[in-house]
């Protein structure tokens, strides 16, 4: 596969899907972005435009780069032309499994489908695909155009050729893949989601407030953001969904979403995307 | 450079930017403090600043000007505003 030939399809135009589309477009790779939600589709082109500027501002993209084209649609038909597909819909195992079956049915054999799942084992989703060997994990971080390293998950049935094509695209996008094995939460989220959950329990138990928890992780441990600010950036709804995925697959009670997290999601305080989560982002955005 | 970008306007831009910053970060910043240094504002806030500057001063920041260095301090942002407004009104 020569470099110019890549065409990317991204399924799901949420927080991550838009960011992944921005990354590819910024490197001149054309993108088809698919979402079932009409509002998400309508907002997507503007969001991509803003994020391209954000990426350039932060030095994540070369300023002279020729942008790739963006097509936004609700139909999987346009996906058949893609050389690589990234699945980035809501973290619900049943939804992802259904989509995995549908999308692999329209794709030619050998087109890799990369799931951006936070924690569902790749092999579980591969089991729903027409060709399990075409499925692997690519765990982009938010925002994908500013974070170069990426956790790539090889499932037990993933074909070498699919992995190679996926790595080819990621290299073309100047990412730095780290290939790891399969399992609930892979490497990062097996630890990170647990940490966010535990930090939220600390707040729930009245041991420290969110500012104090995060100040300790940034100040003492040198983390760029504390666990609760990280949860706010991810989206607390996604954190709860991811914890549930991990709890269901490990039986480990440490992953049971804390009451405080569940309450915040119920109240619609999902983090940065709604202006409030553990921290407030309305009047005082830093 | 046009007459509208003289010293008095520079001061007004600087004051307005410092007001925006203190309102949104609940911290007071000196005109030459690096906002993005350790303990400063997040990179996400940079984008908010950029959008604010564009809409307040009717300019668009593109190409090589999309550089964090232009937003590091109130002084640099003011200089950017002055330059782009000057370019605009000079045609
Ligand atoms: N938010 C993060 O920081 C982060 C980081 C890494 C990975 N992830 C993972 O990425 C995935 C997406 O997360 P997000 O935060 O962008 O979620 P999100 O809720 O912001 O977006 C999900 C989008 O998927 C769409 N969707 C749902 N079902 C669909 C279908 N069948 N076909 C097409 N579109 C569909 C929804 O309408 C929505 O727009 C999840 O698996 C999540 O666990 C998230």
XYZ file of C-alpha atoms and ligand atoms in Angstrom:
421
model
C 0.000 0.000 0.000
C 1.558 3.284 -1.035
C 1.079 6.244 1.233
C -1.309 8.288 -0.891
C -3.748 5.455 -1.316
C -5.225 5.497 2.170
C -8.870 6.371 2.609
C -10.205 6.230 6.146
C -13.722 5.525 7.374
C -14.544 6.569 10.943
C -17.701 5.176 12.561
C -19.100 7.478 15.246
C -18.775 11.280 15.147
C -18.495 11.818 18.897
C -15.616 13.232 20.938
C -13.142 10.693 19.579
C -14.505 10.141 16.072
C -14.238 13.848 15.266
C -10.696 13.954 16.661
C -9.585 10.897 14.684
C -11.126 12.348 11.511
C -9.280 15.612 12.176
C -5.965 13.782 12.535
C -6.364 11.943 9.222
C -7.638 14.978 7.307
C -4.762 17.014 8.687
C -2.376 14.527 7.092
C -4.181 14.656 3.754
C -6.038 11.361 4.140
C -9.677 11.615 2.983
C -12.261 10.574 5.578
C -15.801 9.232 5.502
C -17.403 9.908 8.888
C -20.518 7.914 9.779
C -23.004 8.626 12.577
C -26.625 7.634 13.180
C -27.364 10.910 14.990
C -28.379 13.775 12.681
C -27.203 16.480 15.109
C -23.764 14.923 15.382
C -23.545 14.771 11.597
C -24.597 18.391 11.213
C -22.014 19.609 13.725
C -19.148 17.455 12.469
C -17.702 19.617 9.633
C -17.476 22.696 11.879
C -15.954 20.696 14.702
C -13.354 19.226 12.377
C -12.510 22.697 11.067
C -12.082 24.057 14.602
C -9.992 21.096 15.667
C -7.740 21.373 12.612
C -6.971 24.892 13.790
C -6.490 23.683 17.342
C -4.066 21.020 16.076
C -2.109 23.590 14.091
C -2.090 26.039 16.970
C -0.637 23.405 19.286
C 1.911 22.223 16.753
C 0.161 18.863 16.282
C -0.099 19.352 12.539
C 2.150 21.025 10.022
C 0.676 24.366 9.037
C 1.369 23.851 5.356
C -0.307 20.415 5.171
C -2.814 19.788 2.414
C -6.068 18.744 4.084
C -7.934 15.618 3.005
C -11.646 15.748 2.165
C -14.435 15.023 4.654
C -17.661 13.202 3.807
C -20.295 12.900 6.541
C -23.028 10.293 6.160
C -25.410 7.953 7.987
C -24.861 5.111 5.537
C -22.320 2.325 5.690
C -22.278 2.085 1.877
C -19.550 4.725 1.542
C -17.358 2.732 3.918
C -16.740 -0.031 1.377
C -14.153 2.147 -0.408
C -12.036 2.660 2.696
C -8.593 1.107 3.118
C -8.931 1.192 6.921
C -12.000 1.540 9.151
C -11.912 2.921 12.690
C -14.915 2.051 14.849
C -15.459 4.733 17.517
C -19.116 4.554 18.533
C -20.519 4.596 22.070
C -18.906 2.105 24.490
C -21.830 -0.361 24.462
C -20.775 -3.943 23.689
C -24.074 -4.873 21.987
C -24.017 -1.783 19.746
C -20.421 -2.360 18.776
C -20.963 -6.061 18.077
C -23.926 -5.315 15.837
C -22.031 -2.647 13.924
C -18.994 -4.923 13.605
C -21.183 -7.528 11.868
C -22.766 -4.906 9.592
C -19.587 -3.143 8.569
C -17.511 -6.245 7.901
C -20.360 -7.480 5.680
C -19.878 -4.535 3.283
C -16.042 -4.500 3.384
C -13.789 -6.513 1.103
C -11.694 -9.164 2.878
C -8.442 -7.785 4.238
C -9.679 -4.282 5.093
C -8.725 -3.846 8.740
C -11.347 -2.658 11.204
C -9.745 -0.924 14.188
C -11.915 -0.638 17.258
C -11.275 2.353 19.471
C -13.011 0.646 22.393
C -11.773 1.631 25.812
C -11.949 -1.844 27.221
C -13.973 -4.475 25.358
C -11.594 -7.284 24.409
C -10.801 -7.196 20.693
C -11.542 -10.895 20.355
C -15.059 -10.414 21.695
C -15.815 -7.842 18.964
C -13.929 -9.907 16.378
C -16.353 -12.727 17.185
C -19.177 -10.604 15.766
C -17.292 -9.803 12.542
C -17.652 -11.700 9.285
C -13.844 -12.129 9.286
C -12.404 -11.989 12.822
C -8.872 -11.823 11.380
C -9.528 -8.302 10.049
C -10.284 -6.873 13.516
C -7.800 -5.246 15.888
C -7.729 -2.481 18.495
C -6.360 1.065 18.097
C -6.858 2.997 21.276
C -6.529 6.662 20.333
C -6.185 9.155 23.174
C -8.026 12.463 23.352
C -7.159 14.565 21.399
C -5.713 12.123 18.847
C -3.833 14.808 16.886
C -1.838 15.944 19.919
C -0.948 12.559 21.393
C 1.463 10.633 19.235
C 1.666 7.342 21.066
C -1.150 4.886 20.500
C -1.967 1.552 22.101
C -2.534 -0.979 19.323
C -4.174 -4.236 20.377
C -3.554 -7.452 18.524
C -6.309 -9.978 19.208
C -5.580 -13.711 19.204
C -7.197 -14.006 15.771
C -5.874 -10.767 14.198
C -4.042 -11.467 10.909
C -0.508 -10.137 10.452
C -1.564 -8.491 7.167
C -4.353 -6.538 8.879
C -1.981 -5.433 11.601
C 0.573 -4.341 8.979
C -1.962 -2.278 7.015
C -3.145 -0.612 10.227
C 0.412 0.167 11.309
C 1.083 1.547 7.820
C -1.734 4.058 8.182
C -0.733 5.003 11.728
C 2.835 5.595 10.585
C 1.563 7.687 7.686
C -0.257 9.764 10.349
C 3.049 10.052 12.257
C 1.684 8.154 15.268
C 3.890 5.963 17.430
C 2.126 2.617 17.857
C 2.817 0.374 20.840
C 1.472 -3.120 20.105
C 0.091 -5.056 23.084
C -2.002 -8.165 23.671
C -5.746 -8.520 24.250
C -7.733 -8.412 27.513
C -10.346 -6.221 29.238
C -9.064 -2.632 29.274
C -5.793 -3.690 27.552
C -2.962 -1.837 29.326
C -4.041 1.769 29.802
C -7.652 1.460 30.853
C -7.149 -1.550 33.068
C -5.235 0.910 35.247
C -6.625 4.345 34.329
C -10.363 3.653 34.690
C -9.718 2.080 38.054
C -7.745 5.128 39.117
C -10.530 7.522 38.112
C -13.055 5.358 39.948
C -10.939 5.220 43.101
C -10.312 8.986 42.974
C -14.041 9.541 42.744
C -14.576 7.280 45.789
C -12.066 9.379 47.699
C -14.190 12.454 46.979
C -17.369 10.521 47.805
C -15.916 9.478 51.165
C -15.076 13.094 51.994
C -11.343 12.441 52.219
C -10.401 15.146 49.721
C -12.125 17.424 47.221
C -11.491 17.088 43.451
C -9.018 19.983 43.387
C -6.946 18.398 46.161
C -6.938 14.944 44.565
C -5.784 16.320 41.222
C -3.250 18.674 42.812
C -1.507 15.686 44.390
C -1.229 13.793 41.131
C 0.016 16.788 39.162
C 2.209 18.242 41.886
C 3.684 15.128 43.495
C 3.645 12.628 40.663
C 4.149 14.986 37.739
C 1.019 13.835 35.888
C -0.058 16.368 33.286
C -3.659 16.168 34.541
C -5.051 14.582 37.701
C -7.392 11.562 37.508
C -10.599 13.563 37.968
C -9.703 16.192 35.372
C -8.824 13.270 33.111
C -12.266 11.776 33.727
C -13.838 15.137 32.867
C -11.864 15.231 29.623
C -12.848 11.677 28.674
C -16.530 12.244 29.536
C -17.969 10.730 32.729
C -20.650 8.826 30.796
C -17.885 7.071 28.903
C -16.007 6.417 32.155
C -19.077 4.726 33.671
C -19.660 2.668 30.504
C -16.004 1.612 30.451
C -16.006 0.659 34.132
C -19.127 -1.431 33.568
C -17.420 -3.218 30.676
C -14.428 -3.953 32.913
C -16.581 -5.055 35.875
C -18.652 -7.408 33.713
C -15.559 -9.027 32.216
C -13.334 -9.290 35.282
C -15.792 -9.583 38.174
C -13.400 -7.286 40.013
C -15.460 -5.047 42.327
C -12.859 -2.287 42.115
C -14.315 -1.502 38.698
C -17.878 -1.041 39.948
C -18.707 2.591 39.040
C -18.773 4.729 42.194
C -22.085 6.192 43.304
C -20.717 9.680 42.794
C -19.828 8.930 39.164
C -23.239 7.423 38.505
C -24.953 10.422 40.149
C -23.014 12.892 38.037
C -23.929 11.078 34.849
C -27.570 10.940 35.904
C -27.477 14.710 36.567
C -25.993 15.344 33.116
C -22.668 16.590 34.500
C -20.502 14.714 32.027
C -17.313 16.805 32.257
C -15.850 19.253 29.766
C -18.380 18.471 27.078
C -21.277 19.709 29.241
C -19.315 22.401 31.119
C -19.241 20.578 34.444
C -18.069 17.279 35.896
C -15.778 16.990 38.902
C -14.569 20.459 37.978
C -16.405 23.475 36.597
C -15.556 24.603 33.053
C -18.037 27.385 32.509
C -16.710 30.559 34.061
C -13.267 29.298 34.826
C -11.790 27.281 32.033
C -8.128 26.571 32.411
C 0.236 50.587 10.536
C -2.786 52.906 10.695
C -3.592 55.663 13.164
C -6.233 53.473 14.854
C -3.460 51.192 16.071
C -1.685 53.857 18.093
C -0.731 53.619 21.737
C -4.175 54.267 23.160
C -5.742 51.391 21.238
C -2.895 49.102 22.201
C -3.610 49.825 25.800
C -7.317 49.151 25.334
C -6.658 45.800 23.663
C -4.269 44.844 26.428
C -6.800 45.796 29.089
C -9.595 43.895 27.376
C -7.460 40.750 27.035
C -6.399 40.901 30.663
C -10.055 41.248 31.658
C -11.025 38.215 29.575
C -8.194 36.200 31.079
C -8.897 37.055 34.683
C -12.592 36.364 34.221
C -11.985 32.971 32.665
C -9.068 31.781 34.748
C -9.900 33.567 38.011
C -6.283 34.672 38.123
C -4.661 37.986 37.317
C -1.915 37.859 34.687
C 0.828 40.389 34.035
C 1.162 41.452 30.373
C 4.434 39.554 30.022
C 3.619 36.371 31.969
C 3.798 33.138 29.962
C 0.252 31.794 30.255
C 1.209 28.322 29.109
C 4.168 27.781 31.408
C 3.929 25.245 34.233
C 0.865 25.957 36.351
C -0.668 28.179 33.674
C -3.687 27.607 31.467
C -4.421 24.389 29.557
C -3.914 23.972 25.851
C -7.690 23.669 25.454
C -7.982 27.200 26.752
C -5.688 28.421 23.963
C -8.392 27.646 21.449
C -10.960 29.543 23.491
C -8.606 32.528 23.535
C -8.120 32.360 19.788
C -11.869 32.273 19.118
C -12.412 35.160 21.533
C -9.757 37.290 19.847
C -11.122 36.603 16.380
C -14.690 37.491 17.277
C -13.830 40.512 19.423
C -11.469 42.124 16.928
C -13.011 40.928 13.674
C -9.832 39.276 12.473
C -9.079 35.753 11.346
C -5.967 34.010 12.471
C -4.696 31.497 9.935
C -1.599 29.878 8.467
C 1.699 30.644 10.154
C -0.051 32.831 12.734
C -1.721 29.721 14.179
C 1.191 29.372 16.527
C 1.007 29.072 20.297
C 3.897 31.519 20.575
C 1.525 34.274 19.424
C -0.694 33.578 22.445
C 1.890 33.095 25.174
C 1.538 36.515 26.752
C -0.936 39.373 26.684
C 1.749 41.480 24.986
C 2.150 39.013 22.157
C -1.588 38.632 21.646
C -1.924 42.406 21.553
C 0.826 42.620 18.956
C -0.924 39.982 16.856
C -4.231 41.836 17.046
C -2.541 45.107 16.087
C -0.751 43.539 13.146
C -3.774 41.708 11.748
C -6.079 44.703 12.214
C -3.496 46.864 10.501
C -3.270 44.440 7.572
C -7.047 44.368 7.318
C -7.613 48.116 7.226
C -4.660 48.747 4.940
C -6.259 46.318 2.474
N -13.610 9.947 25.232
C -12.385 9.509 25.293
O -11.477 10.182 25.804
C -12.007 8.168 24.719
C -10.670 7.834 24.589
C -10.307 6.626 23.980
C -11.312 5.765 23.543
N -12.629 6.100 23.700
C -13.638 5.169 23.144
O -14.015 5.691 21.879
C -15.368 5.340 21.593
C -16.179 6.609 21.344
O -16.140 7.413 22.515
P -16.625 8.942 22.514
O -16.142 9.517 23.782
O -16.250 9.569 21.212
O -18.208 8.737 22.581
P -19.364 9.779 22.207
O -20.530 9.398 23.032
O -18.848 11.166 22.247
O -19.669 9.440 20.670
C -20.204 8.224 20.213
C -20.919 8.475 18.883
O -21.284 7.215 18.284
C -22.522 7.397 17.611
N -23.123 6.088 17.351
C -23.719 5.242 18.219
N -24.103 4.115 17.576
C -23.718 4.240 16.286
C -23.819 3.401 15.129
N -24.373 2.192 15.188
N -23.324 3.854 13.950
C -22.754 5.090 13.870
N -22.637 5.918 14.928
C -23.109 5.500 16.126
C -23.304 8.288 18.551
O -24.374 8.928 17.881
C -22.210 9.275 19.013
O -22.153 10.411 18.173
C -15.848 4.541 22.783
O -15.643 3.176 22.510
C -14.945 4.997 23.893
O -14.849 4.046 24.910
C -12.990 7.290 24.257
